Every structure is written in C-alpha cells, then in structure tokens.
Coordinates of C-alpha atoms and ligand atoms in Angstrom, one line a residue:
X1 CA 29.1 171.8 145.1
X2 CA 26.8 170.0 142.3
X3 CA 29.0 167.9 139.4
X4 CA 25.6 167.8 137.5
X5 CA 23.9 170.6 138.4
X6 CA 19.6 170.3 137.6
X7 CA 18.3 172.5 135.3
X8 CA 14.5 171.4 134.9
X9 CA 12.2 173.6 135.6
X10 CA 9.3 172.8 137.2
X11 CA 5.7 175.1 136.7
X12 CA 3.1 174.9 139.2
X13 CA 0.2 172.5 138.6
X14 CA 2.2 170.7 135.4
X15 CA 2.8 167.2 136.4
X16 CA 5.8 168.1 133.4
X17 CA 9.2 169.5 134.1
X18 CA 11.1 171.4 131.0
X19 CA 14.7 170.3 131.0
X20 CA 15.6 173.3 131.0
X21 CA 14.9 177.2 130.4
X22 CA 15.4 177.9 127.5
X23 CA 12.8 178.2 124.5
X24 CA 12.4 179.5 120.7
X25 CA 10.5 182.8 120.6
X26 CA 7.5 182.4 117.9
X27 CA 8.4 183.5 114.5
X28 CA 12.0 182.9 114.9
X29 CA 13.1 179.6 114.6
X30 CA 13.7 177.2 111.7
X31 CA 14.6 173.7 113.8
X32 CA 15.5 172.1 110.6
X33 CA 18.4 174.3 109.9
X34 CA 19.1 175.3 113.7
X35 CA 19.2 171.3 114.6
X36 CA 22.1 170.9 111.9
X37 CA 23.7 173.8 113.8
X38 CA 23.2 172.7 117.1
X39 CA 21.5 169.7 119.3
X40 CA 18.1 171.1 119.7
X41 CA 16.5 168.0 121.7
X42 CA 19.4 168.2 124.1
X43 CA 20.2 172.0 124.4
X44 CA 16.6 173.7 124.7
X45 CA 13.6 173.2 127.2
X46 CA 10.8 173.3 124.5
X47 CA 9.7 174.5 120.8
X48 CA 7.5 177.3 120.0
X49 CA 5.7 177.1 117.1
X50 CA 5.3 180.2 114.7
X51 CA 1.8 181.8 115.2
X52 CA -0.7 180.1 113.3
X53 CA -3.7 181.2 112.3
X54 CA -7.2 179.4 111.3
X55 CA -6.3 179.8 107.2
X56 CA -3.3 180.3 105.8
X57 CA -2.1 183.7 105.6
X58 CA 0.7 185.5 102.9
X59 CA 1.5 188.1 105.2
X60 CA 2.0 191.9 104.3
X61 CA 3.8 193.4 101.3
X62 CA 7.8 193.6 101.4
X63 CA 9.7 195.1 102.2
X64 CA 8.8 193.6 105.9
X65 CA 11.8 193.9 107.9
X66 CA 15.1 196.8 108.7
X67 CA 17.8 195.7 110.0
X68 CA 18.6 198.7 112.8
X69 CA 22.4 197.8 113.0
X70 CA 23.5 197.0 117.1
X71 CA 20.0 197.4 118.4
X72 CA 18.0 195.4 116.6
X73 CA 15.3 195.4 113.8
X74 CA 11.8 195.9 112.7
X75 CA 9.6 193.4 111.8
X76 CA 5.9 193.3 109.6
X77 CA 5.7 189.7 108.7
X78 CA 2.1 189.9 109.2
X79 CA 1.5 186.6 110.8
X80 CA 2.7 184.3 107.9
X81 CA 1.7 181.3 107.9
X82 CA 0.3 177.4 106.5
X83 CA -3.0 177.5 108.8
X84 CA -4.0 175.8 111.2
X85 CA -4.9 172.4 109.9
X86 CA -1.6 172.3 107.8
X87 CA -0.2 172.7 111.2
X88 CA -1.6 170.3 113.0
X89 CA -1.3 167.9 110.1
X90 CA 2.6 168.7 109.4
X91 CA 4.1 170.5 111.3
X92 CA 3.3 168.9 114.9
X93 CA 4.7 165.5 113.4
X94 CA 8.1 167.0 112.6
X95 CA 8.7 168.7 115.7
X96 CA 7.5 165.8 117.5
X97 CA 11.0 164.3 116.1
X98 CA 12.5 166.2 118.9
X99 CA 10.9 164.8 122.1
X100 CA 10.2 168.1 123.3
X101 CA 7.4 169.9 124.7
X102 CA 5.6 171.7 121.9
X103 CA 4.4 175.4 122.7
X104 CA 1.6 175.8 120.0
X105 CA 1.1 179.7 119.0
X106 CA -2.4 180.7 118.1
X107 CA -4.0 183.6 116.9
X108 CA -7.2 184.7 115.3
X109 CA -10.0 187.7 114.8
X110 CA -13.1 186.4 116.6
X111 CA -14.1 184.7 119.1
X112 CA -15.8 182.0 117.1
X113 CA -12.3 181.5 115.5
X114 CA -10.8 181.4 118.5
X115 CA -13.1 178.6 120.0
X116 CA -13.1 176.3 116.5
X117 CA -9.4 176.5 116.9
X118 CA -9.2 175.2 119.9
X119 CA -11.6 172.7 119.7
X120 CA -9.5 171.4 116.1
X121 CA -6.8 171.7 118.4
X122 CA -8.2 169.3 121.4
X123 CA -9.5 166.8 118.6
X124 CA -5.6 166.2 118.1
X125 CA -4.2 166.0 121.2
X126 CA -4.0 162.7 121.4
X127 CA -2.2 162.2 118.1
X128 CA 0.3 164.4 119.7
X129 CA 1.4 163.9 123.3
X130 CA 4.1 166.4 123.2
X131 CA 1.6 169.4 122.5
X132 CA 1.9 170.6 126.0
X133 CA 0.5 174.7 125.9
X134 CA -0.9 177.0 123.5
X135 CA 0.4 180.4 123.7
X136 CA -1.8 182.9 122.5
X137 CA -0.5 185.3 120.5
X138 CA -2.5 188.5 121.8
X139 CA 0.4 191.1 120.9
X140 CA 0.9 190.9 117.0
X141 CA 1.7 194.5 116.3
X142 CA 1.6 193.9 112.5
X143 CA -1.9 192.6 111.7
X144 CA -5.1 195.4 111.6
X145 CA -7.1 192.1 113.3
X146 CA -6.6 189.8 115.8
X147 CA -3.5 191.3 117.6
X148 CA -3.3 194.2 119.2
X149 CA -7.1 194.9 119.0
X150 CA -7.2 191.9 121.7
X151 CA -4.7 192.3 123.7
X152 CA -4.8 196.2 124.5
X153 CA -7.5 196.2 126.7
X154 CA -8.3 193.7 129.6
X155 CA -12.0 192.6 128.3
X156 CA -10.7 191.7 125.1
X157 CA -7.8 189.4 127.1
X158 CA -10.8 188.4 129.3
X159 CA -12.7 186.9 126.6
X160 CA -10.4 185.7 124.0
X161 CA -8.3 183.9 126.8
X162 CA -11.8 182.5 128.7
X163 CA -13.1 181.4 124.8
X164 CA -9.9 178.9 124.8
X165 CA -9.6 177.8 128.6
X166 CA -13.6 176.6 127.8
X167 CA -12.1 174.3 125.5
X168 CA -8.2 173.6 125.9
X169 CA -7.5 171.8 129.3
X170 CA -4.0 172.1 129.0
X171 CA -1.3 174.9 130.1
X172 CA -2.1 178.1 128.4
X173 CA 0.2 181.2 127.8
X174 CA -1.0 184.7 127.6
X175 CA 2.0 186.4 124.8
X176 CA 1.5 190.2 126.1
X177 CA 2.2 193.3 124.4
X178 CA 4.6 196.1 126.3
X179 CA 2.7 198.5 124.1
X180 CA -0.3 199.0 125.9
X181 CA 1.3 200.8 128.8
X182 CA 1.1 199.1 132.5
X183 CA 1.2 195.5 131.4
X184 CA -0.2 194.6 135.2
X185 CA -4.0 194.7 134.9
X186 CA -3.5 192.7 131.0
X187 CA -1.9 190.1 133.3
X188 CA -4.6 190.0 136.0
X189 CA -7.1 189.8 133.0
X190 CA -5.4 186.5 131.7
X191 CA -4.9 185.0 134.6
X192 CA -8.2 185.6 135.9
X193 CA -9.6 184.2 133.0
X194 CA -7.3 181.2 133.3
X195 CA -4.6 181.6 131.7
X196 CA -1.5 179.9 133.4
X197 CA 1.6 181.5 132.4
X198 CA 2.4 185.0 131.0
X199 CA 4.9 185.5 127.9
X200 CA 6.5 188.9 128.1
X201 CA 7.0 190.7 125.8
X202 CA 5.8 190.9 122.1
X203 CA 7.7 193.5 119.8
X204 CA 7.5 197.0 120.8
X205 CA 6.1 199.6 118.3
X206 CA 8.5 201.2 116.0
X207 CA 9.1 202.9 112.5
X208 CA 12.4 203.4 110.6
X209 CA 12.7 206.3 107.9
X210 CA 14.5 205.7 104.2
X211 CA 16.0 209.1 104.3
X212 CA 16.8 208.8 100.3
X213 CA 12.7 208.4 99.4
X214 CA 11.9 210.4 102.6
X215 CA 9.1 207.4 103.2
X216 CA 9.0 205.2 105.6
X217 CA 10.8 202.2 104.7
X218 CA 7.5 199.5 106.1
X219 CA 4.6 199.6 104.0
X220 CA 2.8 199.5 107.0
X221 CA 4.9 202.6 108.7
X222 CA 5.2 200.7 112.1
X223 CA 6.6 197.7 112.8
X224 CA 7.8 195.4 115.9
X225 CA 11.0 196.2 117.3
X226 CA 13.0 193.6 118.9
X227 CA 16.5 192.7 119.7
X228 CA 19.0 194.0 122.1
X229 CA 17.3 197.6 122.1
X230 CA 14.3 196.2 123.9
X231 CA 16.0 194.4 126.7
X232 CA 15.6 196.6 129.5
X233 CA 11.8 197.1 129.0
X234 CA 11.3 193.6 128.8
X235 CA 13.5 193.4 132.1
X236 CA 10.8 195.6 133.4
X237 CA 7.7 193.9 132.5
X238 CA 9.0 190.2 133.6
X239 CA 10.5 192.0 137.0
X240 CA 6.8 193.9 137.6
X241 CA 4.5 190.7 136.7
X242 CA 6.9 188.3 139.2
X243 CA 6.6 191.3 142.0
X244 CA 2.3 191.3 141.5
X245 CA 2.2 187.4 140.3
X246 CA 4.9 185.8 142.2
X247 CA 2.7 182.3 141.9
X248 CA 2.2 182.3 138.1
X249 CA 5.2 181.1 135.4
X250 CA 6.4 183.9 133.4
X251 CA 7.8 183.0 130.3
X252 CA 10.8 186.1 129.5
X253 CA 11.2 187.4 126.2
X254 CA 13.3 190.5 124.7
X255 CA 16.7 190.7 123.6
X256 CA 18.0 187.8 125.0
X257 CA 21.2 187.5 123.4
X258 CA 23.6 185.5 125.6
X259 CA 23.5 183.3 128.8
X260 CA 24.3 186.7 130.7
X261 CA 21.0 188.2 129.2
X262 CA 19.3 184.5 130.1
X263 CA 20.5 185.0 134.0
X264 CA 19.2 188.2 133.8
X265 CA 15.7 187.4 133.1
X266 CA 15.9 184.0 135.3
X267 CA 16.6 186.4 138.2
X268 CA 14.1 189.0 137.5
X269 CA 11.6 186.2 137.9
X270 CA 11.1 184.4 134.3
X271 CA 11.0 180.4 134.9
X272 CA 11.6 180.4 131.1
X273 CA 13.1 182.5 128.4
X274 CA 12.4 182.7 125.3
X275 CA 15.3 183.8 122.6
X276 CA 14.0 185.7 119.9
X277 CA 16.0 187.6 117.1
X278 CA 19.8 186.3 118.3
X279 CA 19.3 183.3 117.1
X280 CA 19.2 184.7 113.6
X281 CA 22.7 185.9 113.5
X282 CA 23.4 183.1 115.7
X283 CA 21.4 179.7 115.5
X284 CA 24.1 178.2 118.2
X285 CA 22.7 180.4 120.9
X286 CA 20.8 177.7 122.6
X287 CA 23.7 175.8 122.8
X288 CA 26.2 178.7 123.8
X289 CA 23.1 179.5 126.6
X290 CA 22.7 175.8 127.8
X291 CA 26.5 175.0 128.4
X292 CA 27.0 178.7 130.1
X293 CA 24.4 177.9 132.5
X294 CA 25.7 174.3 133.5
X295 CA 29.0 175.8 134.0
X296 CA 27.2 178.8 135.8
X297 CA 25.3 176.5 138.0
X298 CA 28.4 174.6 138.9
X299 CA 30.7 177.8 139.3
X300 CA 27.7 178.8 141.9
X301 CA 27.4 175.8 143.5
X302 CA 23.8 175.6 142.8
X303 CA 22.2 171.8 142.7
X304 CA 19.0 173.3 140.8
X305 CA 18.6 176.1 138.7
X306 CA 15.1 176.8 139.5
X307 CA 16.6 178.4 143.1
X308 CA 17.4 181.6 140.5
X309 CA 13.9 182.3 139.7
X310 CA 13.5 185.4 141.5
X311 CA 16.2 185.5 143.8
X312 CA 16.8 189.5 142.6
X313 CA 13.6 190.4 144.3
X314 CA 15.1 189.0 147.6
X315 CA 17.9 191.0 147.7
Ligands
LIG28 C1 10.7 188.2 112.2 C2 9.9 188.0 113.5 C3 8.7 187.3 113.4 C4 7.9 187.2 114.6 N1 6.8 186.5 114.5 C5 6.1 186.3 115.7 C6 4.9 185.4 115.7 O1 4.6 184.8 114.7 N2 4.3 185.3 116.9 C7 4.7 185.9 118.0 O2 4.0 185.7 119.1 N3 5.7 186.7 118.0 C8 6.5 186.9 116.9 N4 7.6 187.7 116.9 C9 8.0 188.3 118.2 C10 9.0 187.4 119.0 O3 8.5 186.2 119.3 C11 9.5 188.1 120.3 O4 8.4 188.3 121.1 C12 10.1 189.5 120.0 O5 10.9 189.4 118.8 C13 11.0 189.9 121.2 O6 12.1 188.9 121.4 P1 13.6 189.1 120.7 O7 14.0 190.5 121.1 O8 14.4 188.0 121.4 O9 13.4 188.9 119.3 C14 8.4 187.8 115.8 C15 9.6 188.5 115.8 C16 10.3 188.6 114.7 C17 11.6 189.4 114.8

C-alpha cells in the first residue's frame, strides 16, 4: 500500500499535470474569502474564473436566486461581471498568488466577439504563465444572448468553438448544457472543432413559484437549477460522454457535495470535478474533499488516483 498516495492528474497532450481533481465551478467561488477558510494552493487542482464577458455586464434584475431548501437553488445572475480587460488586468494577477492553473471562463454573442476575445486573451499569455485553458461558457441559461443560443445546437458549438481554437493554442473546454437533450453529438461538435476537454453540466432549466403573489419568483421565470437535485443527471451526461469519448478529459460538474459525490464522478469517467453550489454553505469543501480522497487512496491501496477515472465502466 501507498503512504503518499498520487493524486495528479494527468490530461492527454498537456505537458501539465493538475495536482489534483478538484476545481471551483464558474460563478461560485470567492478565493479571497474561501483561502482564509481553507488552503486553496494546497487543497484544489486549479481555479475557474467567473464567466467574463467582452464589457462589463450588471446582470439581471433581483431577485436572482431561490433557495429550494435540500435540493438546491435557482440561479439568474445573468453573467455578472468586470469584462474582459478588467480581468485580464486584475483579476489574473490575484489568482496568480496561488500558483495554480487558471481555467479562464469566456462568453460572448458573436463570433467577432468571440475571436477579439481571444486574440486580447493570447496578447497576455505571456504576462500570465498560469493561464492554462479557457472554458467556454456555451450553457448560460440566464442570458437571451450568447448562451444557450450557442450551445443548443451543434453548428453553433462548431463555430463558436472553431472561432477560439483559430486563435487560442492552449487547452480549451467546451462548458455544455444538459438542456438540450442528448448531450453526445454537442460533444462530437466541440471536439471536432477542437475543443479538448468537455465540462458537464451547466444549470438545468427550472422555475420556482411565490405562492403568496402567485408570480413567479425570477424576473426572468426560469432559472438554473443546481445543487444536490441535479446530481444524477449530471452522473448521466459525464458516464455517457466517457462511454462515446473515452480519449477526451471530461471535466464533472453537478451537485458535488462531498468526497463521496467526487468518487462518484471520478469513476463515472470525470478526470476533474468541479464543485459548484456546496461550497456556498461550505467554503471548506475542497479541503474536506482533498483529505477524504488521500485517505481514500490509502484505505484502497491505490499509488495514483488517476487509476479511478473510469474504472465503473469496467465493471
Ligand atoms: C450563483 C451561480 C452562478 C453561476 N455562474 C456561472 C458562470 O458565470 N459561468 C458558468 O459557466 N457557470 C455558472 N454557474 C453554473 C455552475 O458553474 C455549475 O455548472 C452548476 O451550478 C452546477 O454545479 P453545482 O450543482 O455544483 O452548483 C453558476 C451557478 C450558480 C449557482
């Protein structure tokens, strides 16, 4: 049996291996306040950023999120957020204070946008050698551009994720919606347009009723669900893509709430998760999640945790 079991993770065709699994989901995360919490440079694998977007963006009216007590909750941020340049300018210097690899989320309406993006993007690189992938953001449920309109239909995947591979040499995430039905040919799309990992899932669809106005409580009607609730169909989608693309990373995401719910997803096929709206009730997750899985690894007598990715399709 390992003392010190290994829990990189190494992606095909990265000459980069994570130290371990376990990621921020966009939108989620607050390192600041998490890091006083716990260790973030020694507990997780990588930040995500928060989608950014080429300007700044306010986001939709409040209220934009219901708590949906043991399941989960609804979310219509509407892509807040500083733009891109303020990103690049600010944010990626304060992350960088973590030494770890820096998942930059993007989204945008056009395909112009898209490709000055990523060419602001690449003009940086340099400036910041922990920027490691973009993840495009094709599955924002709460925005009327630039989200779903992409990412519900393969030629829109084609050519959105084509526009950045032109210009971004680096790794370069597909984030896919679970709300377009069979999530299978989105992937094929992506991946034949080069994208080289797939993060599954964004929010599923959902709407929550204040009984005592008898409106519904979003301004917007639907919102993303996530939490708990949308474990299992996440399960599904990251268990389907490994079984049709056993050669591309998948990056899990949904519900992951414990290291249980991380061993879950590892197994299913996800080289990395992603943990989401946990970390909100409990910014110690990563921790919790990266201590559980040494002492799992050890308990198992596993020397490297990469041997999980998968292994429940061998079974
Ligand atoms: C408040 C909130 C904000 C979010 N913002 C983003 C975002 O900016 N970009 C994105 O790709 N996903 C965003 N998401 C979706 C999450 O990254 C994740 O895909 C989803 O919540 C499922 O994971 P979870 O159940 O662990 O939360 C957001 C989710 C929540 C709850």
């Amino acid at each position: 049996m390992s003392e010190t079991p290994c829990l990189e993770i190494k992606l095909p065709h990265i000459n980069f291996n994570f130290q371990n699994p376990i990621l921020n989901a966009s939108g989620t995360f607050y390192p600041a306040s998490f890091d006083q919490l716990c260790p973030l440079a020694k507990c997780m694998g990588g930040i995500v950023t928060k989608t950014v977007t080429p300007t700044a963006k306010t986001g939709n009216s409040q209220p934009r999120t219901v708590e949906l007590p043991g399941i989960g909750m609804l979310n219509s941020i509407g892509l807040q957020n500083p733009g891109l340049a303020y990103t690049l300018e600010k944010d990626l210097e304060s992350l960088s204070t973590y030494h770890l690899p820096i998942i930059l989320s993007i989204a945008a309406t056009s395909l112009q946008e898209f490709s000055q993006m990523s060419e602001q993007i690449v003009s940086v690189q340099s400036q910041y050698p922990n920027l490691l992938a973009l993840e495009i953001n094709l599955s924002c449920p709460n925005v009327d551009k630039g989200g779903l309109d992409f990412g519900s239909s393969c030629d829109g995947i084609t050519e959105v994720v084509k526009t950045v591979r032109d210009i971004w040499p680096g790794v370069l995430w597909a984030k896919l919606t679970p709300n377009a039905g069979n999530i299978i040919p989105l992937a094929g799309a992506a991946v034949e347009a080069g994208a080289s990992g797939i993060t599954a899932i964004n929010t599923l669809l959902g709407v929550a009723i204040d009984i005592r106005r008898r409106r519904p409580i979003l301004p917007r009607v639907s919102g993303g669900y996530s939490g708990p609730g949308v474990k299992p169909v996440a399960l599904h989608a990251v268990w389907q893509l490994y079984k049709h693309f056993p050669e591309i990373p998948i990056i899990g995401i949904g519900g992951i709430q414990s290291l249980d719910d991380t061993l879950e997803f590892m197994m299913a096929g996800a080289s990395l998760i992603q943990v989401g709206t946990a970390c909100f009730a409990r910014p110690t997750l990563f921790e919790d999640i990266h201590n559980g899985l040494t002492q799992f690894a050890r308990q198992e007598g596993l020397a490297h945790l990469q041997e999980l990715v998968g292994c429940a399709h061998s079974q």
